[in-house]
mmCIF file of C-alpha atoms in Angstrom:
data_model
loop_
_atom_site.group_PDB
_atom_site.id
_atom_site.type_symbol
_atom_site.label_atom_id
_atom_site.label_comp_id
_atom_site.label_asym_id
_atom_site.label_seq_id
_atom_site.Cartn_x
_atom_site.Cartn_y
_atom_site.Cartn_z
ATOM 1 C CA UNK A 74 89.647 115.803 86.147
ATOM 2 C CA UNK A 75 89.488 113.300 88.960
ATOM 3 C CA UNK A 76 91.282 110.151 89.950
ATOM 4 C CA UNK A 77 89.944 106.792 88.804
ATOM 5 C CA UNK A 78 89.713 104.646 91.908
ATOM 6 C CA UNK A 79 89.645 100.853 91.707
ATOM 7 C CA UNK A 80 87.447 98.838 94.086
ATOM 8 C CA UNK A 81 88.981 95.842 95.793
ATOM 9 C CA UNK A 82 87.255 93.858 98.525
ATOM 10 C CA UNK A 83 89.720 92.716 101.170
ATOM 11 C CA UNK A 84 88.296 89.913 103.340
ATOM 12 C CA UNK A 85 89.258 89.678 107.000
ATOM 13 C CA UNK A 86 88.583 87.482 110.012
ATOM 14 C CA UNK A 87 86.853 89.350 112.818
ATOM 15 C CA UNK A 88 88.701 89.724 116.092
ATOM 16 C CA UNK A 89 86.197 90.555 118.802
ATOM 17 C CA UNK A 90 87.586 92.557 121.654
ATOM 18 C CA UNK A 91 87.079 90.734 124.910
ATOM 19 C CA UNK A 92 90.014 91.990 126.927
ATOM 20 C CA UNK A 93 89.891 95.640 125.844
ATOM 21 C CA UNK A 94 86.542 97.426 125.850
ATOM 22 C CA UNK A 95 86.940 100.326 123.427
ATOM 23 C CA UNK A 96 84.231 102.770 122.493
ATOM 24 C CA UNK A 97 84.054 105.772 120.159
ATOM 25 C CA UNK A 98 80.540 107.316 120.372
ATOM 26 C CA UNK A 99 81.131 109.476 117.273
ATOM 27 C CA UNK A 100 81.223 106.275 115.195
ATOM 28 C CA UNK A 101 77.479 105.673 115.399
ATOM 29 C CA UNK A 102 75.531 106.080 112.172
ATOM 30 C CA UNK A 103 73.761 109.242 113.361
ATOM 31 C CA UNK A 104 76.969 110.928 114.526
ATOM 32 C CA UNK A 105 78.758 109.972 111.286
ATOM 33 C CA UNK A 106 75.975 111.538 109.224
ATOM 34 C CA UNK A 107 76.009 114.690 111.356
ATOM 35 C CA UNK A 108 79.779 115.027 110.956
ATOM 36 C CA UNK A 109 79.609 114.547 107.197
ATOM 37 C CA UNK A 110 76.909 117.217 106.917
ATOM 38 C CA UNK A 111 78.970 119.535 109.108
ATOM 39 C CA UNK A 112 81.982 119.139 106.804
ATOM 40 C CA UNK A 113 79.883 119.759 103.687
ATOM 41 C CA UNK A 114 78.322 122.897 105.192
ATOM 42 C CA UNK A 115 81.738 124.190 106.262
ATOM 43 C CA UNK A 116 83.115 123.769 102.752
ATOM 44 C CA UNK A 117 80.132 125.563 101.242
ATOM 45 C CA UNK A 118 80.192 128.479 103.713
ATOM 46 C CA UNK A 119 83.962 128.996 103.544
ATOM 47 C CA UNK A 120 84.025 128.921 99.742
ATOM 48 C CA UNK A 121 81.231 131.494 99.660
ATOM 49 C CA UNK A 122 82.932 133.714 102.239
ATOM 50 C CA UNK A 123 86.297 133.599 100.456
ATOM 51 C CA UNK A 124 84.721 134.329 97.073
ATOM 52 C CA UNK A 125 83.208 137.529 98.472
ATOM 53 C CA UNK A 126 86.174 138.930 100.421
ATOM 54 C CA UNK A 127 89.213 137.000 99.070
ATOM 55 C CA UNK A 128 90.498 136.765 102.630
ATOM 56 C CA UNK A 129 92.460 133.583 103.365
ATOM 57 C CA UNK A 130 91.656 133.854 107.080
ATOM 58 C CA UNK A 131 88.085 132.832 106.217
ATOM 59 C CA UNK A 132 89.273 129.414 105.038
ATOM 60 C CA UNK A 133 90.009 127.275 108.094
ATOM 61 C CA UNK A 134 88.861 123.702 107.425
ATOM 62 C CA UNK A 135 87.826 123.443 103.769
ATOM 63 C CA UNK A 136 91.083 122.079 102.354
ATOM 64 C CA UNK A 137 91.167 119.314 104.963
ATOM 65 C CA UNK A 138 87.472 118.462 104.643
ATOM 66 C CA UNK A 139 87.603 118.404 100.844
ATOM 67 C CA UNK A 140 90.316 115.757 101.019
ATOM 68 C CA UNK A 141 88.472 113.643 103.592
ATOM 69 C CA UNK A 142 85.232 113.692 101.584
ATOM 70 C CA UNK A 143 86.921 113.307 98.192
ATOM 71 C CA UNK A 144 85.005 116.474 97.372
ATOM 72 C CA UNK A 145 84.802 116.761 93.580
ATOM 73 C CA UNK A 146 81.902 119.193 93.291
ATOM 74 C CA UNK A 147 82.151 122.051 90.783
ATOM 75 C CA UNK A 148 82.248 124.749 93.475
ATOM 76 C CA UNK A 149 85.273 123.079 95.070
ATOM 77 C CA UNK A 150 87.078 122.771 91.749
ATOM 78 C CA UNK A 151 86.476 126.424 90.854
ATOM 79 C CA UNK A 152 87.518 127.456 94.383
ATOM 80 C CA UNK A 153 90.890 125.717 94.041
ATOM 81 C CA UNK A 154 91.365 127.035 90.524
ATOM 82 C CA UNK A 155 90.743 130.615 91.655
ATOM 83 C CA UNK A 156 93.251 130.276 94.503
ATOM 84 C CA UNK A 157 95.985 128.772 92.326
ATOM 85 C CA UNK A 158 95.441 131.441 89.661
ATOM 86 C CA UNK A 159 96.202 134.121 92.274
ATOM 87 C CA UNK A 160 99.609 132.636 93.143
ATOM 88 C CA UNK A 161 101.698 133.990 94.899
ATOM 89 C CA UNK A 162 99.575 136.734 96.473
ATOM 90 C CA UNK A 163 98.629 134.774 99.631
ATOM 91 C CA UNK A 164 100.654 133.180 102.436
ATOM 92 C CA UNK A 165 102.957 130.167 102.103
ATOM 93 C CA UNK A 166 100.843 127.943 104.368
ATOM 94 C CA UNK A 167 97.626 128.849 102.550
ATOM 95 C CA UNK A 168 99.084 127.800 99.206
ATOM 96 C CA UNK A 169 100.633 124.663 100.716
ATOM 97 C CA UNK A 170 97.173 123.566 101.852
ATOM 98 C CA UNK A 171 95.545 124.500 98.530
ATOM 99 C CA UNK A 172 98.198 122.674 96.511
ATOM 100 C CA UNK A 173 97.929 119.592 98.714
ATOM 101 C CA UNK A 174 94.145 119.518 98.256
ATOM 102 C CA UNK A 175 94.483 119.983 94.495
ATOM 103 C CA UNK A 176 97.034 117.160 94.289
ATOM 104 C CA UNK A 177 94.811 114.890 96.402
ATOM 105 C CA UNK A 178 91.621 115.410 94.436
ATOM 106 C CA UNK A 179 92.642 115.956 90.814
ATOM 107 C CA UNK A 180 95.107 114.599 88.283
ATOM 108 C CA UNK A 181 94.112 117.029 85.550
ATOM 109 C CA UNK A 182 92.329 120.354 85.238
ATOM 110 C CA UNK A 183 95.059 122.592 86.669
ATOM 111 C CA UNK A 184 97.778 122.214 84.042
ATOM 112 C CA UNK A 185 98.088 125.920 83.233
ATOM 113 C CA UNK A 186 98.060 126.981 86.887
ATOM 114 C CA UNK A 187 100.623 124.354 87.895
ATOM 115 C CA UNK A 188 103.008 125.260 85.081
ATOM 116 C CA UNK A 189 102.726 128.912 86.064
ATOM 117 C CA UNK A 190 103.449 128.173 89.733
ATOM 118 C CA UNK A 191 106.407 125.969 88.777
ATOM 119 C CA UNK A 192 107.992 128.875 86.919
ATOM 120 C CA UNK A 193 107.130 131.512 89.551
ATOM 121 C CA UNK A 194 107.680 129.837 92.892
ATOM 122 C CA UNK A 195 110.716 130.264 95.089
ATOM 123 C CA UNK A 196 109.187 127.968 97.708
ATOM 124 C CA UNK A 197 110.729 124.486 97.683
ATOM 125 C CA UNK A 198 107.691 122.692 99.112
ATOM 126 C CA UNK A 199 105.412 124.305 96.522
ATOM 127 C CA UNK A 200 107.878 123.370 93.787
ATOM 128 C CA UNK A 201 107.892 119.739 94.962
ATOM 129 C CA UNK A 202 104.079 119.415 95.044
ATOM 130 C CA UNK A 203 103.614 121.106 91.678
ATOM 131 C CA UNK A 204 106.396 119.071 90.065
ATOM 132 C CA UNK A 205 104.838 115.836 91.287
ATOM 133 C CA UNK A 206 101.413 116.968 90.043
ATOM 134 C CA UNK A 207 102.720 117.636 86.535
ATOM 135 C CA UNK A 208 104.898 114.522 86.333
ATOM 136 C CA UNK A 209 102.008 112.176 87.116
ATOM 137 C CA UNK A 210 100.692 112.853 83.611
ATOM 138 C CA UNK A 211 103.895 114.005 81.908
ATOM 139 C CA UNK A 212 106.787 111.920 83.311
ATOM 140 C CA UNK A 213 108.975 112.865 80.359
ATOM 141 C CA UNK A 214 109.237 116.373 81.824
ATOM 142 C CA UNK A 215 111.349 115.216 84.771
ATOM 143 C CA UNK A 216 114.597 116.275 83.044
ATOM 144 C CA UNK A 217 113.306 119.824 82.600
ATOM 145 C CA UNK A 218 112.115 119.897 86.203
ATOM 146 C CA UNK A 219 115.544 118.778 87.401
ATOM 147 C CA UNK A 220 117.233 121.599 85.477
ATOM 148 C CA UNK A 221 114.710 124.114 86.825
ATOM 149 C CA UNK A 222 115.232 122.841 90.382
ATOM 150 C CA UNK A 223 118.997 123.228 90.066
ATOM 151 C CA UNK A 224 118.586 126.737 88.635
ATOM 152 C CA UNK A 225 116.042 127.999 91.155
ATOM 153 C CA UNK A 226 117.727 126.521 94.213
ATOM 154 C CA UNK A 227 121.348 126.496 93.062
ATOM 155 C CA UNK A 228 122.645 127.609 96.459
ATOM 156 C CA UNK A 229 120.720 124.890 98.313
ATOM 157 C CA UNK A 230 122.740 121.770 97.458
ATOM 158 C CA UNK A 231 122.770 120.725 101.119
ATOM 159 C CA UNK A 232 119.026 121.197 101.538
ATOM 160 C CA UNK A 233 117.589 117.711 102.223
ATOM 161 C CA UNK A 234 114.495 118.266 100.071
ATOM 162 C CA UNK A 235 116.641 119.406 97.138
ATOM 163 C CA UNK A 236 118.755 116.290 97.610
ATOM 164 C CA UNK A 237 115.885 113.811 97.560
ATOM 165 C CA UNK A 238 113.886 115.621 94.874
ATOM 166 C CA UNK A 239 116.986 115.707 92.673
ATOM 167 C CA UNK A 240 117.490 111.975 93.210
ATOM 168 C CA UNK A 241 113.954 111.101 92.165
ATOM 169 C CA UNK A 242 113.877 113.515 89.235
ATOM 170 C CA UNK A 243 117.096 111.915 88.006
ATOM 171 C CA UNK A 244 115.957 108.334 88.734
ATOM 172 C CA UNK A 245 112.253 107.780 89.492
ATOM 173 C CA UNK A 246 111.338 105.612 92.520
ATOM 174 C CA UNK A 247 110.519 102.602 90.341
ATOM 175 C CA UNK A 248 114.097 102.604 89.013
ATOM 176 C CA UNK A 249 115.519 102.604 92.537
ATOM 177 C CA UNK A 250 113.120 99.811 93.464
ATOM 178 C CA UNK A 251 114.541 97.609 90.722
ATOM 179 C CA UNK A 252 117.851 97.660 92.643
ATOM 180 C CA UNK A 253 116.391 96.725 96.031
ATOM 181 C CA UNK A 254 118.694 94.391 98.008
ATOM 182 C CA UNK A 255 117.369 90.985 99.178
ATOM 183 C CA UNK A 256 114.712 91.258 101.865
ATOM 184 C CA UNK A 257 116.265 88.196 103.528
ATOM 185 C CA UNK A 258 119.377 90.266 104.344
ATOM 186 C CA UNK A 259 117.135 92.647 106.275
ATOM 187 C CA UNK A 260 115.273 89.861 108.081
ATOM 188 C CA UNK A 261 118.475 88.102 109.178
ATOM 189 C CA UNK A 262 120.332 91.232 110.297
ATOM 190 C CA UNK A 263 121.052 91.859 113.981
ATOM 191 C CA UNK A 264 119.899 95.404 114.765
ATOM 192 C CA UNK A 265 121.355 95.326 118.260
ATOM 193 C CA UNK A 266 121.301 93.145 121.337
ATOM 194 C CA UNK A 267 117.789 92.696 122.700
ATOM 195 C CA UNK A 268 116.185 94.639 119.842
ATOM 196 C CA UNK A 269 112.827 93.651 118.362
ATOM 197 C CA UNK A 270 111.739 94.873 114.932
ATOM 198 C CA UNK A 271 108.376 95.768 113.398
ATOM 199 C CA UNK A 272 108.682 95.250 109.647
ATOM 200 C CA UNK A 273 106.068 97.186 107.657
ATOM 201 C CA UNK A 274 106.226 95.800 104.118
ATOM 202 C CA UNK A 275 104.623 98.069 101.538
ATOM 203 C CA UNK A 276 104.089 98.585 97.809
ATOM 204 C CA UNK A 277 105.476 101.476 95.793
ATOM 205 C CA UNK A 278 101.835 102.221 94.997
ATOM 206 C CA UNK A 279 100.479 103.006 98.448
ATOM 207 C CA UNK A 280 96.901 102.547 97.223
ATOM 208 C CA UNK A 281 97.447 98.925 98.243
ATOM 209 C CA UNK A 282 97.745 97.943 101.921
ATOM 210 C CA UNK A 283 100.993 96.650 103.310
ATOM 211 C CA UNK A 284 101.697 94.016 105.921
ATOM 212 C CA UNK A 285 103.251 94.262 109.384
ATOM 213 C CA UNK A 286 105.256 91.373 110.874
ATOM 214 C CA UNK A 287 107.404 91.254 114.016
ATOM 215 C CA UNK A 288 110.881 89.827 114.615
ATOM 216 C CA UNK A 289 111.697 89.009 118.224
ATOM 217 C CA UNK A 290 115.043 89.781 119.820
ATOM 218 C CA UNK A 291 116.016 86.104 119.422
ATOM 219 C CA UNK A 292 115.819 86.442 115.615
ATOM 220 C CA UNK A 293 112.583 84.488 115.257
ATOM 221 C CA UNK A 294 109.329 85.951 114.007
ATOM 222 C CA UNK A 295 106.280 86.193 116.250
ATOM 223 C CA UNK A 296 103.651 83.520 115.660
ATOM 224 C CA UNK A 297 100.000 83.110 116.505
ATOM 225 C CA UNK A 298 98.749 80.289 118.731
ATOM 226 C CA UNK A 299 98.210 78.061 115.683
ATOM 227 C CA UNK A 300 101.864 78.432 114.679
ATOM 228 C CA UNK A 301 101.271 80.793 111.743
ATOM 229 C CA UNK A 302 103.353 83.959 111.383
ATOM 230 C CA UNK A 303 101.675 86.907 113.067
ATOM 231 C CA UNK A 304 100.751 89.677 110.630
ATOM 232 C CA UNK A 305 98.259 92.500 110.287
ATOM 233 C CA UNK A 306 97.232 94.742 107.426
ATOM 234 C CA UNK A 307 98.786 98.205 107.608
ATOM 235 C CA UNK A 308 98.255 101.178 105.312
ATOM 236 C CA UNK A 309 101.182 103.582 104.830
ATOM 237 C CA UNK A 310 99.311 105.932 102.489
ATOM 238 C CA UNK A 311 98.629 109.542 103.317
ATOM 239 C CA UNK A 312 95.332 111.017 102.204
ATOM 240 C CA UNK A 313 97.227 113.215 99.728
ATOM 241 C CA UNK A 314 99.437 110.371 98.396
ATOM 242 C CA UNK A 315 102.250 112.920 98.134
ATOM 243 C CA UNK A 316 105.811 111.557 98.438
ATOM 244 C CA UNK A 317 107.457 111.187 101.839
ATOM 245 C CA UNK A 318 109.630 114.305 101.524
ATOM 246 C CA UNK A 319 106.558 116.539 101.656
ATOM 247 C CA UNK A 320 104.986 117.120 105.077
ATOM 248 C CA UNK A 321 101.749 115.076 105.297
ATOM 249 C CA UNK A 322 103.011 112.837 102.492
ATOM 250 C CA UNK A 323 103.203 109.036 102.517
ATOM 251 C CA UNK A 324 105.084 107.250 105.296
ATOM 252 C CA UNK A 325 108.797 107.312 104.410
ATOM 253 C CA UNK A 326 110.850 104.162 104.001
ATOM 254 C CA UNK A 327 113.627 103.504 106.474
ATOM 255 C CA UNK A 328 114.073 103.017 110.223
ATOM 256 C CA UNK A 329 111.928 104.580 112.930
ATOM 257 C CA UNK A 330 112.743 104.357 116.625
ATOM 258 C CA UNK A 331 109.942 103.018 118.826
ATOM 259 C CA UNK A 332 109.576 105.217 121.905
ATOM 260 C CA UNK A 333 106.442 104.146 123.752
ATOM 261 C CA UNK A 334 102.863 102.972 123.457
ATOM 262 C CA UNK A 335 100.164 105.413 124.503
ATOM 263 C CA UNK A 336 96.730 106.751 123.692
ATOM 264 C CA UNK A 337 96.803 109.808 121.428
ATOM 265 C CA UNK A 338 94.147 112.477 121.822
ATOM 266 C CA UNK A 339 92.822 112.580 118.281
ATOM 267 C CA UNK A 340 89.373 112.129 116.786
ATOM 268 C CA UNK A 341 90.840 110.315 113.765
ATOM 269 C CA UNK A 342 93.134 107.971 115.729
ATOM 270 C CA UNK A 343 90.665 107.230 118.491
ATOM 271 C CA UNK A 344 90.940 105.466 121.863
ATOM 272 C CA UNK A 345 93.134 102.524 120.818
ATOM 273 C CA UNK A 346 96.744 103.117 121.971
ATOM 274 C CA UNK A 347 99.285 103.925 119.260
ATOM 275 C CA UNK A 348 102.890 102.850 118.781
ATOM 276 C CA UNK A 349 104.777 106.130 119.152
ATOM 277 C CA UNK A 350 107.827 106.296 116.911
ATOM 278 C CA UNK A 351 110.454 108.944 116.231
ATOM 279 C CA UNK A 352 112.382 109.947 113.138
ATOM 280 C CA UNK A 353 116.015 111.042 113.076
ATOM 281 C CA UNK A 354 116.249 114.718 114.157
ATOM 282 C CA UNK A 355 112.866 114.425 115.876
ATOM 283 C CA UNK A 356 114.794 113.130 118.885
ATOM 284 C CA UNK A 357 118.507 113.081 119.697
ATOM 285 C CA UNK A 358 120.663 110.167 118.462
ATOM 286 C CA UNK A 359 121.027 108.627 121.934
ATOM 287 C CA UNK A 360 117.239 108.483 122.325
ATOM 288 C CA UNK A 361 116.726 107.241 118.784
ATOM 289 C CA UNK A 362 119.323 104.448 119.045
ATOM 290 C CA UNK A 363 118.298 103.496 122.600
ATOM 291 C CA UNK A 364 121.834 104.024 123.890
ATOM 292 C CA UNK A 365 123.379 105.684 126.934
ATOM 293 C CA UNK A 366 125.719 107.892 124.918
ATOM 294 C CA UNK A 367 124.899 111.588 124.986
ATOM 295 C CA UNK A 368 125.394 112.228 121.302
ATOM 296 C CA UNK A 369 123.439 115.251 120.064
ATOM 297 C CA UNK A 370 124.660 115.534 116.485
ATOM 298 C CA UNK A 371 123.007 113.554 113.708
ATOM 299 C CA UNK A 372 125.104 111.884 111.002
ATOM 300 C CA UNK A 373 123.726 109.885 108.089
ATOM 301 C CA UNK A 374 126.487 107.302 108.612
ATOM 302 C CA UNK A 375 125.255 106.370 112.091
ATOM 303 C CA UNK A 376 121.741 105.879 110.713
ATOM 304 C CA UNK A 377 122.887 103.803 107.719
ATOM 305 C CA UNK A 378 125.117 101.630 109.909
ATOM 306 C CA UNK A 379 121.980 100.184 111.495
ATOM 307 C CA UNK A 380 121.305 98.389 108.204
ATOM 308 C CA UNK A 381 123.068 95.317 106.816
ATOM 309 C CA UNK A 382 125.922 96.202 104.462
ATOM 310 C CA UNK A 383 123.951 95.175 101.371
ATOM 311 C CA UNK A 384 121.302 97.810 102.157
ATOM 312 C CA UNK A 385 123.437 100.812 103.083
ATOM 313 C CA UNK A 386 123.774 102.179 99.550
ATOM 314 C CA UNK A 387 120.098 101.707 98.695
ATOM 315 C CA UNK A 388 118.893 105.309 98.529
ATOM 316 C CA UNK A 389 115.173 104.786 99.434
ATOM 317 C CA UNK A 390 116.071 103.813 103.012
ATOM 318 C CA UNK A 391 117.298 107.389 103.513
ATOM 319 C CA UNK A 392 113.712 108.660 103.229
ATOM 320 C CA UNK A 393 113.111 108.488 106.993
ATOM 321 C CA UNK A 394 116.382 110.311 107.715
ATOM 322 C CA UNK A 395 115.589 113.048 105.179
ATOM 323 C CA UNK A 396 111.963 113.309 106.349
ATOM 324 C CA UNK A 397 113.232 114.029 109.861
ATOM 325 C CA UNK A 398 115.788 116.474 108.505
ATOM 326 C CA UNK A 399 113.108 118.529 106.723
ATOM 327 C CA UNK A 400 111.016 118.637 109.883
ATOM 328 C CA UNK A 401 108.504 115.803 109.651
ATOM 329 C CA UNK A 402 107.454 114.385 113.010
ATOM 330 C CA UNK A 403 104.654 112.554 114.791
ATOM 331 C CA UNK A 404 104.525 109.526 112.480
ATOM 332 C CA UNK A 405 102.881 106.754 114.508
ATOM 333 C CA UNK A 406 101.514 103.246 113.960
ATOM 334 C CA UNK A 407 97.927 103.600 115.092
ATOM 335 C CA UNK A 408 94.326 102.518 114.670
ATOM 336 C CA UNK A 409 91.599 104.597 113.076
ATOM 337 C CA UNK A 410 88.187 106.046 113.812
ATOM 338 C CA UNK A 411 87.790 107.581 110.345
ATOM 339 C CA UNK A 412 84.525 106.616 108.637
ATOM 340 C CA UNK A 413 85.483 103.753 106.310
ATOM 341 C CA UNK A 414 82.577 104.607 103.996
ATOM 342 C CA UNK A 415 84.459 107.683 102.778
ATOM 343 C CA UNK A 416 86.809 105.232 101.034
ATOM 344 C CA UNK A 417 84.430 102.419 100.020
ATOM 345 C CA UNK A 418 85.523 102.696 96.365
ATOM 346 C CA UNK A 419 89.248 102.719 97.081
ATOM 347 C CA UNK A 420 91.557 99.741 96.687
ATOM 348 C CA UNK A 421 92.607 99.933 100.346
ATOM 349 C CA UNK A 422 89.085 99.743 101.815
ATOM 350 C CA UNK A 423 88.300 99.144 104.684
ATOM 351 C CA UNK A 424 91.676 100.616 105.691
ATOM 352 C CA UNK A 425 91.724 104.404 105.895
ATOM 353 C CA UNK A 426 94.496 106.880 104.943
ATOM 354 C CA UNK A 427 96.198 109.255 107.355
ATOM 355 C CA UNK A 428 98.331 112.401 107.359
ATOM 356 C CA UNK A 429 101.460 110.305 106.896
ATOM 357 C CA UNK A 430 101.260 107.657 109.623
ATOM 358 C CA UNK A 431 100.743 103.893 109.426
ATOM 359 C CA UNK A 432 97.137 102.928 109.975
ATOM 360 C CA UNK A 433 95.807 99.561 111.154
ATOM 361 C CA UNK A 434 92.293 98.484 110.298
ATOM 362 C CA UNK A 435 89.621 99.135 112.927
ATOM 363 C CA UNK A 436 85.837 98.795 112.594
ATOM 364 C CA UNK A 437 83.373 100.459 114.965
ATOM 365 C CA UNK A 438 79.725 99.563 115.531
ATOM 366 C CA UNK A 439 77.278 101.869 113.789
ATOM 367 C CA UNK A 440 74.768 101.157 116.548
ATOM 368 C CA UNK A 441 76.804 101.503 119.726
ATOM 369 C CA UNK A 442 80.130 103.055 118.710
ATOM 370 C CA UNK A 443 81.994 100.127 120.269
ATOM 371 C CA UNK A 444 84.948 98.454 118.608
ATOM 372 C CA UNK A 445 84.015 95.210 116.833
ATOM 373 C CA UNK A 446 87.286 94.571 114.952
ATOM 374 C CA UNK A 447 90.799 95.859 115.494
ATOM 375 C CA UNK A 448 94.127 94.894 113.952
ATOM 376 C CA UNK A 449 95.693 97.520 116.222
ATOM 377 C CA UNK A 450 94.499 95.682 119.329
ATOM 378 C CA UNK A 451 95.924 92.448 117.932
ATOM 379 C CA UNK A 452 99.274 94.233 117.586
ATOM 380 C CA UNK A 453 99.077 95.657 121.110
ATOM 381 C CA UNK A 454 98.389 92.243 122.607
ATOM 382 C CA UNK A 455 101.679 91.066 121.121
ATOM 383 C CA UNK A 456 103.632 94.175 122.083
ATOM 384 C CA UNK A 457 102.548 94.012 125.721
ATOM 385 C CA UNK A 458 105.363 91.479 126.149
ATOM 386 C CA UNK A 459 108.008 93.873 124.795
ATOM 387 C CA UNK A 460 109.908 96.846 126.178
ATOM 388 C CA UNK A 461 109.060 99.674 123.712
ATOM 389 C CA UNK A 462 112.426 101.319 124.347
ATOM 390 C CA UNK A 463 114.184 98.384 122.709
ATOM 391 C CA UNK A 464 112.482 98.383 119.340
ATOM 392 C CA UNK A 465 112.632 99.764 115.828
ATOM 393 C CA UNK A 466 110.087 99.916 113.037
ATOM 394 C CA UNK A 467 111.331 99.466 109.479
ATOM 395 C CA UNK A 468 109.207 100.508 106.512
ATOM 396 C CA UNK A 469 110.222 99.004 103.166
ATOM 397 C CA UNK A 470 108.608 98.859 99.730
ATOM 398 C CA UNK A 471 108.854 95.357 98.278
ATOM 399 C CA UNK A 472 107.903 96.078 94.665
ATOM 400 C CA UNK A 473 105.278 97.734 92.461
ATOM 401 C CA UNK A 474 102.636 95.008 92.268
ATOM 402 C CA UNK A 475 99.106 96.380 92.110
ATOM 403 C CA UNK A 476 97.782 94.243 94.948
ATOM 404 C CA UNK A 477 97.928 94.164 98.771
ATOM 405 C CA UNK A 478 101.073 92.659 100.281
ATOM 406 C CA UNK A 479 100.558 89.048 101.391
ATOM 407 C CA UNK A 480 102.500 86.955 103.886
ATOM 408 C CA UNK A 481 103.223 84.311 101.242
ATOM 409 C CA UNK A 482 105.529 86.771 99.452
ATOM 410 C CA UNK A 483 108.042 86.717 102.311
ATOM 411 C CA UNK A 484 107.194 83.451 104.055
ATOM 412 C CA UNK A 485 110.086 81.461 102.564
ATOM 413 C CA UNK A 486 112.540 84.235 103.442
ATOM 414 C CA UNK A 487 111.307 84.185 107.043
ATOM 415 C CA UNK A 488 111.569 80.405 107.315
ATOM 416 C CA UNK A 489 115.058 80.314 105.791
ATOM 417 C CA UNK A 490 116.272 83.016 108.168
ATOM 418 C CA UNK A 491 114.890 81.143 111.167
ATOM 419 C CA UNK A 492 116.318 77.826 110.017
ATOM 420 C CA UNK A 493 119.802 79.357 109.851
ATOM 421 C CA UNK A 494 119.714 80.479 113.498
#
């Protein structure tokens, strides 16, 4: 009933923070243990309270905490099963949270409930989560799901979620990936005068960390002092591992507009400043494209025209545009204060998942709570030389290898692009 998680040790070279003194007191061993116990007690008390009164207002944190803790205890399973069996007697948001938790924690065990919800629901988000749950084990059902989607939401052809869900039910992501244009075309493209680009290179399977590299406005890639290409590990996996067209799903592919660098008040992001990005529709086109025009209306053509011609008809790059259109927002490139031990058996350890952002690896002292390693700080030290209002971030899946992305995979493309300058 639960996911089989592979363990993969990812070595790294420590970067001790001398210039930036960061501290997160809640990272000490004692505070971590207290927080874990608090989450466990909250789950237990809320499950008990809901079971007695069946009042959704009594469930405030359990769905979130169950996902963080990978909570696979019998009481949690029966709690989710009871809620899904009652569908659709509770609120939309309550079921969205319950379905997300069920998808995160289990691959089987809810077949009957999910099939029932698929046939009953008139909620597009619920349909998308349930469809993805079922298709993980029964991919041959995608044709039936496509027909059901078109029947249930036949007057919603212009709905962005219907559009992208239809695309991926008709042709799964791996089929689109087989038609990916050359990455060299993306590296060599001029995205605008004075523009710098953060390239976040990912796998289709987001259980494996990606790699972030930076192209300067002169077309060359940023290097370290020893002459090697600068890169850091970056995880674009949400804790739910839902697709990008579901709120809180994985980071979408496509172009994000860099807006600024600032500290975000969040206990899971922590004190290290984040790269604040915006999706289409999250901000107006003039802000997104860093231009002086006062355009307020979004058009897919203006977004696609940022890409080289060879990439404009590659559907996966529309994910960021569609994610913004359905209302996703607040997707940043940030560090992490999440306890890495929650994910010690995952293939992306010691990276930690998010609610849809891009997370850089950070390690905090169990004794003092001070930062002892930070890929995010390494990134910030590079970006201090850039004007944030002149940059984009591009997220692209390279392929479906079951391994972290390495620099060697794109090194020759980078060198050939630079040599042609």
